[in-house]
XYZ file of C-alpha atoms in Angstrom:
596
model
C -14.185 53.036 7.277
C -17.182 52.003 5.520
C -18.114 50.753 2.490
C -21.335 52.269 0.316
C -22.794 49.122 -1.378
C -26.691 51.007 -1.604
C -27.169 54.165 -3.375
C -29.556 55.490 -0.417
C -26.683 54.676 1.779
C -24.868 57.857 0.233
C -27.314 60.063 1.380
C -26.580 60.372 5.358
C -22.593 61.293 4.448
C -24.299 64.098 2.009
C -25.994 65.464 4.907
C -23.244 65.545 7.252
C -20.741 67.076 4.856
C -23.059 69.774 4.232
C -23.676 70.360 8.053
C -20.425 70.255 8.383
C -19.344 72.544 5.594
C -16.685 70.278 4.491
C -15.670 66.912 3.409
C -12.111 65.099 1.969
C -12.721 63.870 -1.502
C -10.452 61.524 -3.145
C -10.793 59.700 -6.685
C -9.284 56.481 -8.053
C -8.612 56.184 -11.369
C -7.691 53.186 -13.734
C -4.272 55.752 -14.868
C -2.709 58.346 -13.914
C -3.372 60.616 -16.841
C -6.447 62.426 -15.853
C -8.073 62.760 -19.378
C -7.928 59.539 -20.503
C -8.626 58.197 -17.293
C -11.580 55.918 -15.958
C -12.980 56.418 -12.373
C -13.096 53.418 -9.977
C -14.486 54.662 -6.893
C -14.423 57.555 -4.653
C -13.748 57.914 -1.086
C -14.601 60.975 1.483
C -14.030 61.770 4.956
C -16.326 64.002 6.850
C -14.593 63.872 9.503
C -11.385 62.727 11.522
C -11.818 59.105 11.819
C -14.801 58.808 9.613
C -14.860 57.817 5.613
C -16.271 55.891 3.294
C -15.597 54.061 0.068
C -18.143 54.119 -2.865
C -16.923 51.526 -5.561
C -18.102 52.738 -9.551
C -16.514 50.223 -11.774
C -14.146 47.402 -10.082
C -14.011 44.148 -12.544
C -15.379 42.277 -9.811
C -17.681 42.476 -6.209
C -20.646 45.100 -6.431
C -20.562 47.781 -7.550
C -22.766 50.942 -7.391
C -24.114 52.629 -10.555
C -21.685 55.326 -11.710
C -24.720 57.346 -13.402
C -26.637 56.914 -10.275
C -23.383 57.955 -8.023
C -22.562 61.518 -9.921
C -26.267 62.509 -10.108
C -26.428 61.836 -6.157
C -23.151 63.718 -5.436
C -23.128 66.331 -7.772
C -24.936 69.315 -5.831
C -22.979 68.463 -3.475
C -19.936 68.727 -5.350
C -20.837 71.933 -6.904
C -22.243 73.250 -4.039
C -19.893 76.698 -3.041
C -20.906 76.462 0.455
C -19.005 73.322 1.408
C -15.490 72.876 0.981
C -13.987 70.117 -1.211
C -10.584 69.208 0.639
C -8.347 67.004 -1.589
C -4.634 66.143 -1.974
C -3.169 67.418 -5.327
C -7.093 68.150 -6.431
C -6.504 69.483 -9.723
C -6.317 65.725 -10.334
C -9.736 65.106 -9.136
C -11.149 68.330 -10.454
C -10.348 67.427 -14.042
C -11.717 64.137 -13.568
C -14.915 65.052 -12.086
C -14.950 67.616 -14.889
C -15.224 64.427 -17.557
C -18.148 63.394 -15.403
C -19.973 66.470 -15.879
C -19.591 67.798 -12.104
C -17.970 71.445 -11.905
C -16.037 71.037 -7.997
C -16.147 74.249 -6.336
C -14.736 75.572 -3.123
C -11.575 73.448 -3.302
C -8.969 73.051 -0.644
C -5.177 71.683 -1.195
C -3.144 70.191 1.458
C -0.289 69.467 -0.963
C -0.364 73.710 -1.949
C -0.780 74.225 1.882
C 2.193 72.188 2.657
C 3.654 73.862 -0.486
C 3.717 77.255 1.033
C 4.319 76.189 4.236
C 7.520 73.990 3.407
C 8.851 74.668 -0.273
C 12.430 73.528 -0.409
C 12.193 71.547 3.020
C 10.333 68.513 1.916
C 8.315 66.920 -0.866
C 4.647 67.439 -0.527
C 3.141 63.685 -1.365
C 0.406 62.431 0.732
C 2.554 59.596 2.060
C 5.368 61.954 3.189
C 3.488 64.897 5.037
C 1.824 62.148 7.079
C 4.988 60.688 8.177
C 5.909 64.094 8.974
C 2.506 65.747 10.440
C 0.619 62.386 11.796
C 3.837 60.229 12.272
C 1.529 57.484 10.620
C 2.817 55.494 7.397
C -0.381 55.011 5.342
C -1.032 51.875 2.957
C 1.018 52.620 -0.419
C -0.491 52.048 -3.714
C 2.399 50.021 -4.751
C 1.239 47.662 -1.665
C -2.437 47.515 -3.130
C -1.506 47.199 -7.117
C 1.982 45.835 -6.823
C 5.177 46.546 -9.018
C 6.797 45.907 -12.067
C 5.347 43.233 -14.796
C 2.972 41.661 -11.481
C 1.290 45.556 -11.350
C -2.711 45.615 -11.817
C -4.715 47.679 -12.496
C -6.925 49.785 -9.798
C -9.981 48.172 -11.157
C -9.046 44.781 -10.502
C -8.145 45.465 -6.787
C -10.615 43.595 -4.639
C -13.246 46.083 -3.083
C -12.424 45.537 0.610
C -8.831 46.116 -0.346
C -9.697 49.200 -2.236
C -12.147 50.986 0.983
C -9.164 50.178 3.231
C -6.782 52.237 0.641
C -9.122 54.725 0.141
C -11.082 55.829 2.905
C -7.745 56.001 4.803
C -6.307 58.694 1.926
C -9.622 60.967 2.055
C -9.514 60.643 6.187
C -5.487 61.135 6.083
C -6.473 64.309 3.921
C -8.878 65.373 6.348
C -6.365 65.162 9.161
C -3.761 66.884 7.283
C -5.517 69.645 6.254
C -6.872 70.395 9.882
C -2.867 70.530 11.382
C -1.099 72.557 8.078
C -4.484 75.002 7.661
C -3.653 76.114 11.690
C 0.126 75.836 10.927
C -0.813 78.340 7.968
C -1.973 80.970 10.503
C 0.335 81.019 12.778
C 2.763 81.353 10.270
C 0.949 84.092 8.584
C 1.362 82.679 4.798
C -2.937 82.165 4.569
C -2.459 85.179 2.037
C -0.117 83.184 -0.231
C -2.148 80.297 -0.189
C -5.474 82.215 -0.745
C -4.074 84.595 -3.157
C -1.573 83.291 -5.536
C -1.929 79.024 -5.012
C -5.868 78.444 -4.262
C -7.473 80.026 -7.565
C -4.915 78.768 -9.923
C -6.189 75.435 -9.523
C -9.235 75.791 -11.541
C -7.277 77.998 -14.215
C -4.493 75.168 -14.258
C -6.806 72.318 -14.647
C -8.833 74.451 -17.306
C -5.478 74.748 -19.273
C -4.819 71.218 -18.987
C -8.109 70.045 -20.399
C -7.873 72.882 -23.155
C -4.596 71.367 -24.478
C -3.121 72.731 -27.439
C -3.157 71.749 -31.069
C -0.214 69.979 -32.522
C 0.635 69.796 -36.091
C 1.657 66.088 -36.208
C 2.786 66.260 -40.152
C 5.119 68.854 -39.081
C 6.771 67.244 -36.794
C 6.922 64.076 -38.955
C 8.938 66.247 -41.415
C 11.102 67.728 -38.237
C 12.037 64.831 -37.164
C 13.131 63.412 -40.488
C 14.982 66.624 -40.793
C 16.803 65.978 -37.290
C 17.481 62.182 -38.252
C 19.928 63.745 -41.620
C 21.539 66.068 -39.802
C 22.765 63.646 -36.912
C 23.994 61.280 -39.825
C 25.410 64.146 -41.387
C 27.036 64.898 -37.197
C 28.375 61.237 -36.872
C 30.000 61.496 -40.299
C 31.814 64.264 -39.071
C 32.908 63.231 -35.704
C 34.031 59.200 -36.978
C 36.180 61.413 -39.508
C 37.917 62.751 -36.619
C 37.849 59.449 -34.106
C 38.910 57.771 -36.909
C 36.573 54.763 -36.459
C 32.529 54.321 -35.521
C 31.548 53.977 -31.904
C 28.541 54.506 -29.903
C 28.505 58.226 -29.048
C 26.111 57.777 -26.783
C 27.755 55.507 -24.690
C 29.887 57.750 -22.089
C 32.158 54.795 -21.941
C 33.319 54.591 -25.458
C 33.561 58.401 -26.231
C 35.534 58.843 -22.724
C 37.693 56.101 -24.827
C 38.298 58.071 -27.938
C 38.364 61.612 -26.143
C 41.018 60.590 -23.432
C 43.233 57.404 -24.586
C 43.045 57.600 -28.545
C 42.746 61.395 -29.187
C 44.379 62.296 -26.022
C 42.415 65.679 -26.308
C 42.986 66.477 -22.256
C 44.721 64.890 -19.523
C 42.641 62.459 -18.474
C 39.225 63.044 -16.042
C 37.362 60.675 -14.434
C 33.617 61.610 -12.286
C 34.295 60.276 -8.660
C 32.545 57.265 -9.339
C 35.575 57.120 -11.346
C 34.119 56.300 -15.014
C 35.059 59.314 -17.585
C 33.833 62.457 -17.471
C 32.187 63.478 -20.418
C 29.689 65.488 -18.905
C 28.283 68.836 -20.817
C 30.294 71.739 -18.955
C 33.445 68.798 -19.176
C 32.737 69.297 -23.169
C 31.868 72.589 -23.242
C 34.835 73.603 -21.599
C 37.161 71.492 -24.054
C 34.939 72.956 -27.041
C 35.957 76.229 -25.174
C 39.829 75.365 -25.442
C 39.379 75.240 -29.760
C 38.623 71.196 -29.732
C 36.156 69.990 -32.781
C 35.238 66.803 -31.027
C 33.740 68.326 -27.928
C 31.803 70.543 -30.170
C 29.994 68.489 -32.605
C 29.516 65.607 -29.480
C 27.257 68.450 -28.083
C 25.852 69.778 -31.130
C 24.765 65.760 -31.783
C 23.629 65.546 -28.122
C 21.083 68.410 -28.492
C 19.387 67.347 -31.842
C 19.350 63.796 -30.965
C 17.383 64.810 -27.563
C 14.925 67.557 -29.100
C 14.461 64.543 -31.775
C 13.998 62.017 -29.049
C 11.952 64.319 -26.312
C 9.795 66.957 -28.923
C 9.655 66.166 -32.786
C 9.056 62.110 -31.527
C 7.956 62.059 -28.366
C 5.266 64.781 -29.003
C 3.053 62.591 -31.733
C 3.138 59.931 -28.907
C 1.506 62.882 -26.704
C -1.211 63.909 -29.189
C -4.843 62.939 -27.484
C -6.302 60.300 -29.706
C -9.844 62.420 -28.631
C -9.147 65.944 -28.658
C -5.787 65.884 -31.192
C -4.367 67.993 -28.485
C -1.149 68.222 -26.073
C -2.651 67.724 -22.327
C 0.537 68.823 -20.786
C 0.316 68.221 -16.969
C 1.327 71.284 -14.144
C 2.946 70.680 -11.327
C 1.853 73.072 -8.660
C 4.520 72.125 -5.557
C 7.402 71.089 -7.822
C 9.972 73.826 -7.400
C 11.636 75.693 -4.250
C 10.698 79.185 -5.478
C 7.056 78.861 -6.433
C 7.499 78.333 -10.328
C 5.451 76.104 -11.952
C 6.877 73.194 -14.303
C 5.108 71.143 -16.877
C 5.285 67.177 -17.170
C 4.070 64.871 -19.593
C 4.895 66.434 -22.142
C 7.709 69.258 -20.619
C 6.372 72.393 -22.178
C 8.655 74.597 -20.575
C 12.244 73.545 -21.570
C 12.347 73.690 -25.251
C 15.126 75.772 -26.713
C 14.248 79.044 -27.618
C 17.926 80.057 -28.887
C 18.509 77.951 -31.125
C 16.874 77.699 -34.735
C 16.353 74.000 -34.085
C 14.219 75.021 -31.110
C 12.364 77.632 -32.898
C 11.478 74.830 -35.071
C 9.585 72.513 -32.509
C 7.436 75.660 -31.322
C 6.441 76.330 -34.513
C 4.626 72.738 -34.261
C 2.026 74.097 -31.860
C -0.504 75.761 -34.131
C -4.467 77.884 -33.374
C -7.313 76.143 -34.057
C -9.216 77.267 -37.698
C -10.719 80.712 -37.205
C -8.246 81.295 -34.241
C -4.860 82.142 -33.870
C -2.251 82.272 -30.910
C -1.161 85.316 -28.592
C 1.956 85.423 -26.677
C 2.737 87.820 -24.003
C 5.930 87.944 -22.758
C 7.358 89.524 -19.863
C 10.638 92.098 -20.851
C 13.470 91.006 -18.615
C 11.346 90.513 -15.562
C 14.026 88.961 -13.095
C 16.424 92.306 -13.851
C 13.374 94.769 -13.177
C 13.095 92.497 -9.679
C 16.519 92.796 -8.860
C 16.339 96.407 -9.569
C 13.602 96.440 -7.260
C 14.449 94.149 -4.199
C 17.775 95.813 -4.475
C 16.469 99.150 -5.033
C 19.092 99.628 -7.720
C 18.734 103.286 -8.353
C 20.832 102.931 -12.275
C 18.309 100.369 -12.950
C 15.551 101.624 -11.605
C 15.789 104.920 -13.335
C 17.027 102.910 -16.814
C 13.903 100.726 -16.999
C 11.734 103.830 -15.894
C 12.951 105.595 -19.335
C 12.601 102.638 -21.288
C 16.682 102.415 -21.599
C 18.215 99.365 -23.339
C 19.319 97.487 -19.726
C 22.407 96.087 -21.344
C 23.795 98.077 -23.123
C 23.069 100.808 -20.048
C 25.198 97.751 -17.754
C 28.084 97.765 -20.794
C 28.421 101.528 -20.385
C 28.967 101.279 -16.412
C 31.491 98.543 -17.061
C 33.204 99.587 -19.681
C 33.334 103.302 -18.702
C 32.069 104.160 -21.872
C 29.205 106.405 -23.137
C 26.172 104.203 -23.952
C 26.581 105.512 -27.554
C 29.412 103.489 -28.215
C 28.779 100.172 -26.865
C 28.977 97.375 -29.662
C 27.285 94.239 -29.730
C 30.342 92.469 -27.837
C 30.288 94.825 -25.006
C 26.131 94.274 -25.035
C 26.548 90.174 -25.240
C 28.803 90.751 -22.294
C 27.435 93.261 -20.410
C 24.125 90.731 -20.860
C 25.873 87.504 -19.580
C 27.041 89.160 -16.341
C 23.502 90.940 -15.664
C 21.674 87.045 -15.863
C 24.404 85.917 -14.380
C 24.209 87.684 -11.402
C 20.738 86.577 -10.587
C 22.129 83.179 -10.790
C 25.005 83.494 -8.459
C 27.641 83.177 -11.459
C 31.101 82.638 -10.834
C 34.209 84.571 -12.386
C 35.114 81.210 -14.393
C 31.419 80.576 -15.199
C 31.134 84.100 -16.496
C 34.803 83.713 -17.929
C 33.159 80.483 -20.056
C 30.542 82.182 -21.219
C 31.495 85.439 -22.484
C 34.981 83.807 -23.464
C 37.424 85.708 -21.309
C 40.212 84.377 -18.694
C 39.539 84.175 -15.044
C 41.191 87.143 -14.674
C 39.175 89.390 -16.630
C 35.974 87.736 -15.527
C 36.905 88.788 -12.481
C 37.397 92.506 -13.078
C 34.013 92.483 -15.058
C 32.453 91.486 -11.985
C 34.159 93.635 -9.752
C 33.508 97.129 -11.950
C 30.163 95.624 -12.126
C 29.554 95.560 -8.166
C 31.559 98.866 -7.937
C 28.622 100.612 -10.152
C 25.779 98.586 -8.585
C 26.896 98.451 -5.118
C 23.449 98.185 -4.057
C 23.477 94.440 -5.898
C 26.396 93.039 -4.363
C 24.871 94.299 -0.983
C 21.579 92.482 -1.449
C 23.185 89.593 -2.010
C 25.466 89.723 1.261
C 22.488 90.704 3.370
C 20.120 87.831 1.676
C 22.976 85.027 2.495
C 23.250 86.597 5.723
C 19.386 86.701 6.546
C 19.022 83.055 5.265
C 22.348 81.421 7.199
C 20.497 82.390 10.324
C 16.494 82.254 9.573
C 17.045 79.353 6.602
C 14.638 80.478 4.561
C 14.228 83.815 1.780
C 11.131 85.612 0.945
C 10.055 87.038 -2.068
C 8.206 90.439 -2.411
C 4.982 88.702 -1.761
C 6.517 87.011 0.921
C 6.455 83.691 0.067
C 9.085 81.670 1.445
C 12.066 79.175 0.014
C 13.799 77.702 2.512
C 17.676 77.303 1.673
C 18.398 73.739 3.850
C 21.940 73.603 3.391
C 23.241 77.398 3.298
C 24.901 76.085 6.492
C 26.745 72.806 5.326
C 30.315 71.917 5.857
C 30.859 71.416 2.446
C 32.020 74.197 0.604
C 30.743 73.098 -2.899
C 27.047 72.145 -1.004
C 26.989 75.793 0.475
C 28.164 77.591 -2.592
C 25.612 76.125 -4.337
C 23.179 76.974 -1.656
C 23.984 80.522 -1.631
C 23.436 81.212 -5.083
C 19.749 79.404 -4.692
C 19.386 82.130 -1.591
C 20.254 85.076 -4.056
C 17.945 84.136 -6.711
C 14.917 82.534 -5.119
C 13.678 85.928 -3.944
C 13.805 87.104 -7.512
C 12.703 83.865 -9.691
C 9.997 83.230 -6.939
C 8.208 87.043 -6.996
C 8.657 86.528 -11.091
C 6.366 83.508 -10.938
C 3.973 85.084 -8.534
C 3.863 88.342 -10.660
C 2.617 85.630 -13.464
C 0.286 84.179 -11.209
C -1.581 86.975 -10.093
C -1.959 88.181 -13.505
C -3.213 84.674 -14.841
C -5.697 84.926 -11.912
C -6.962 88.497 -12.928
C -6.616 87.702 -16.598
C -8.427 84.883 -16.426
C -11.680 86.788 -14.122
C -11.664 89.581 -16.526
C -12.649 86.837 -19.724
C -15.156 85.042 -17.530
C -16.622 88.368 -16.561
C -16.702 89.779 -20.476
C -17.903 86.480 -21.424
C -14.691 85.884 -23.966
C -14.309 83.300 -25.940
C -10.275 83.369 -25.915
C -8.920 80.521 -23.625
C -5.048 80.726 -21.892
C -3.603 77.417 -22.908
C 0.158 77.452 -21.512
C 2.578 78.894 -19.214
C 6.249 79.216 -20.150
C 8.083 80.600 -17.391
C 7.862 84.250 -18.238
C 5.169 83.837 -20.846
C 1.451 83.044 -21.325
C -0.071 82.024 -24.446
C -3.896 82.522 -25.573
C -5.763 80.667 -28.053
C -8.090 83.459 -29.582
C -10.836 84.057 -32.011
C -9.610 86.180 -34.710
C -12.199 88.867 -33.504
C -11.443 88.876 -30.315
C -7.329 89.490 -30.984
C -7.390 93.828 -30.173
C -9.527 93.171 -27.007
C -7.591 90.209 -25.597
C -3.974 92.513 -26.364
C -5.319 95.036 -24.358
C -6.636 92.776 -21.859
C -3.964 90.913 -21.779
C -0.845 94.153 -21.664
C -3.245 95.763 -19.019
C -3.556 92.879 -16.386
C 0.121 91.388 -16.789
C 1.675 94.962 -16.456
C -0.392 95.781 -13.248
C -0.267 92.179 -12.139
C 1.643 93.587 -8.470
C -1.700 95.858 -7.669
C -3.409 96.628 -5.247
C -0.793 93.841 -3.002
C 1.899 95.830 -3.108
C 4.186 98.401 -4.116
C 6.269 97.479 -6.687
C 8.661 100.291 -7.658
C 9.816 99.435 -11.279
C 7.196 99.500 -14.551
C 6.415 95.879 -15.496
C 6.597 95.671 -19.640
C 4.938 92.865 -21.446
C 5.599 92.034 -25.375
C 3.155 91.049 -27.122
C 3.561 88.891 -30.578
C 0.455 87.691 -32.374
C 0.546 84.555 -34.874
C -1.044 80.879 -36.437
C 1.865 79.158 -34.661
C 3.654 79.217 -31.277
C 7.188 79.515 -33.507
């Protein structure tokens, strides 16, 4: 490993990586968050063995000229013809992107592992060369240390920081050359290529976009959410009789159990009380005010805490924008999630919710699109199943539920109610998840027993369901994996445990992963082509979040009618030309100043 302390000394590894075609690139930062960040150094490997450090800005030992450094490397950088091999490179990307360098032709060997090994292992540098080169590499917690003794990476001595380095970019390099031929042989190069490999750019576009916050409105939220727990904790020491600490699980367990005496007595199996949400929800269930408002306190106190907070912390002093962060390799089924701030799990039921979104506001001049896909996980099952009610329902544009209340209820679909619809609704979600007859007896407030008839009249009409999931648990007990209709796969690791709870649990993963995972391609590919079609009309609209089922545009006002019909047109023939999906895909579309 060897350490660049001349500029001209850079120029010999620029020739061989572009003989070679190739080269592992690897950035260190002084944080973790890639937009505020400052680069260090960089280190690449252009081949096995072989790498070098090039140290930008440590406080101390010499250091090259970080002006000099990016003019030097940036053809090469942005040159298409020669690959760019990193670990987790959106990282890098978005840095290099604050440097003014544009990296093209990039390579993943955290994605690669991704789609090789989804649900078998985490995809960190550290582990996969444990796993792949049975070597454990020098840990940044052994260069920078821990706790209140941590440093920063820019006060790590320079010999230190080429050993650390140049043995990540060369550990990349040997990764990528054993999980690229592992790829082939396993024939998942499409999924890589097609869905994972282009979405890096768009991803770490998104990221650098941001979105605009409206930090006075969530000022006023969150002084909203402070009255109404007081107002909560008035009502719920009126019933305990006496103040406590309702956030401490050992004091309420106190009140619920030994003063109130609302239930027998339960205890986790650490053996402390169990006060757990489905342990409330289900006394809340029984008719018990205590339960109720403890959960109604729980969930303003945490969007208070985690969004109408939390979110001024995350506004960038620079851009006055939320940088949320996405994690490409962080699920089983090959949905994305969102750290730093979580985007992706704010309420959407409840008005409170509705409340935080409306906090994300356009730019002046622009204003926000969101496109939203109509029950896309039903039109999969209907599909994967080959569910010929469904498929023929959602063909004529039928209401799905009430349709499903009809079947159940042996009623004609012009007489369903709204109770029969909420019901007929909980079962046909359920059933994606793997519900059981007492979760589904919970929910739609039922007992056990009738639960269970619902289910059974359900599988009774939609045999076709109830056989997709026995031949899925089947397929996955002996292969341990599932595939979704792009054929990615999720492997299932304990379908086969000894313990029933483990392999219940397991099962019900099997039975949806096919259908959550081909939902978050579907969105994929249609961010991919979305995103080609605005580069190739020159747009100025920008994609700025992914929700799960949704995408949301930030859009000047005179570009709204195009980017709807660009937008309905790309998402609703998102499966073409890969393959033949047998159920029409149906996006909403709702147009406004604010996300809410």
């Amino acid at each position: 490993y060897k350490l660049i302390s001349k500029i001209d000394e850079l120029d010999q590894w620029i020739k061989e990586a572009e003989e070679n075609g190739e080269l592992a690139i690897d950035t260190e930062t002084t944080s973790l968050d890639p937009h505020q960040a400052d680069l260090v150094g960089i280190s690449m490997s252009t081949k096995i063995g072989k790498a070098c450090y090039i140290p930008i800005s440590h406080s101390s030992g010499n250091c090259l000229d970080k002006k000099k450094v990016i003019n030097k490397l940036k053809p090469l950088l942005e040159d298409k013809s020669v690959k760019k091999i990193g670990q987790n490179i959106k990282f890098d990307y978005i840095i290099f992107y604050h440097q003014g360098i544009n990296l093209n032709s990039l390579e993943d060997t955290m994605l690669i592992s991704y789609v090789l090994d989804a649900g078998k292992n985490r995809h960190n540098m550290d582990t996969l060369s444990e796993i792949h080169l049975a070597h454990k590499p020098i840990s940044f917690k052994d260069i920078v240390g821990t706790g209140k003794k941590q440093i920063n990476f820019k006060d790590v001595d320079i010999p230190k920081a080429l050993e650390y380095a140049a043995e990540d970019a060369d550990i990349t390099f040997r990764l990528y050359k054993i999980l690229k031929g592992n790829l082939n042989r396993e024939k998942l190069t499409n999924i890589y290529e097609i869905f994972e490999k282009p979405l890096i750019k768009i991803l770490a576009n998104m990221e650098i976009e941001g979105i605009k916050v409206d930090d006075k409105f969530l000022n006023i939220l969150s002084k909203k959410f402070e009255k109404k727990i007081k107002d909560l904790e008035k009502k719920i020491f009126k019933i305990s009789k006496k103040e406590f600490n309702i956030a401490s699980t050992k004091q309420l367990g106190e009140i619920m159990y030994n003063e109130l005496k609302i239930s027998t007595l339960k205890k986790t199996k650490k053996g402390s009380f169990a006060t757990s949400a489905s342990v409330l929800e289900d006394l809340a269930f029984k008719g018990n005010e205590l339960p109720k408002l403890i959960l109604e306190w729980r969930q303003i106190s945490k969007l208070k805490n985690t969004y109408s907070d939390s979110l001024q912390e995350h506004i960038n002093p620079n851009t006055k924008r939320v940088h949320t962060s996405f994690l490409l390799a962080a699920t089983t089924t090959g949905r994305l999630a969102s750290s730093d701030p979580n985007l992706q799990n704010i309420p959407i039921k409840t008005e409170d919710g509705k409340e935080i979104r409306k906090s994300f506001v356009a730019e002046k001049g622009k204003i926000l699109i969101s496109a939203d896909y109509n029950q896309i996980e039903m039109r999969i099952l209907a599909d994967l199943a080959d569910v010929k009610e469904l498929k023929k329902a959602f063909k004529n544009n039928q209401d799905i539920h009430s349709l499903t209340a009809s079947q159940i209820f042996n009623c004609d679909i012009k007489k369903i109610n709204s109770d029969m619809r909420r019901k007929a609704k909980a079962i046909n979600f359920g059933i994606i998840y793997g519900i059981s007859q007492y979760g589904l007896a919970k929910q739609i407030m039922v007992t056990n027993d009738e639960a269970q008839d619902f289910l059974k009249s359900y599988f009774l009409k939609f045999p076709e369901i109830k056989d997709y999931m026995d031949k899925t648990i089947k397929f996955c007990r002996k292969s341990g994996f599932v595939s979704n209709i792009f054929g990615r796969r999720s492997h299932i690791t304990g379908i086969n445990d000894k313990n029933f709870n483990v392999r219940n649990f397991q099962e019900r993963a099997a039975i949806n992963a096919p259908i959550q995972g081909s939902a978050a391609d579907i969105i994929k590919r249609a961010m991919i082509k979305i995103q080609q079609k605005i580069e190739n009309d020159n747009m100025q609209s920008k994609m700025i979040l992914q929700i799960h089922d949704e995408l949301i545009f930030e859009v000047p006002s005179d570009e709204t009618q195009a980017m709807e019909n660009l937008i309905i047109e790309n998402m609703e023939n998102a499966t073409e030309p890969l393959i033949n999906f047998s159920v029409p895909l149906k996006v909403d579309i709702k147009v406004s100043k604010s996300w809410g």
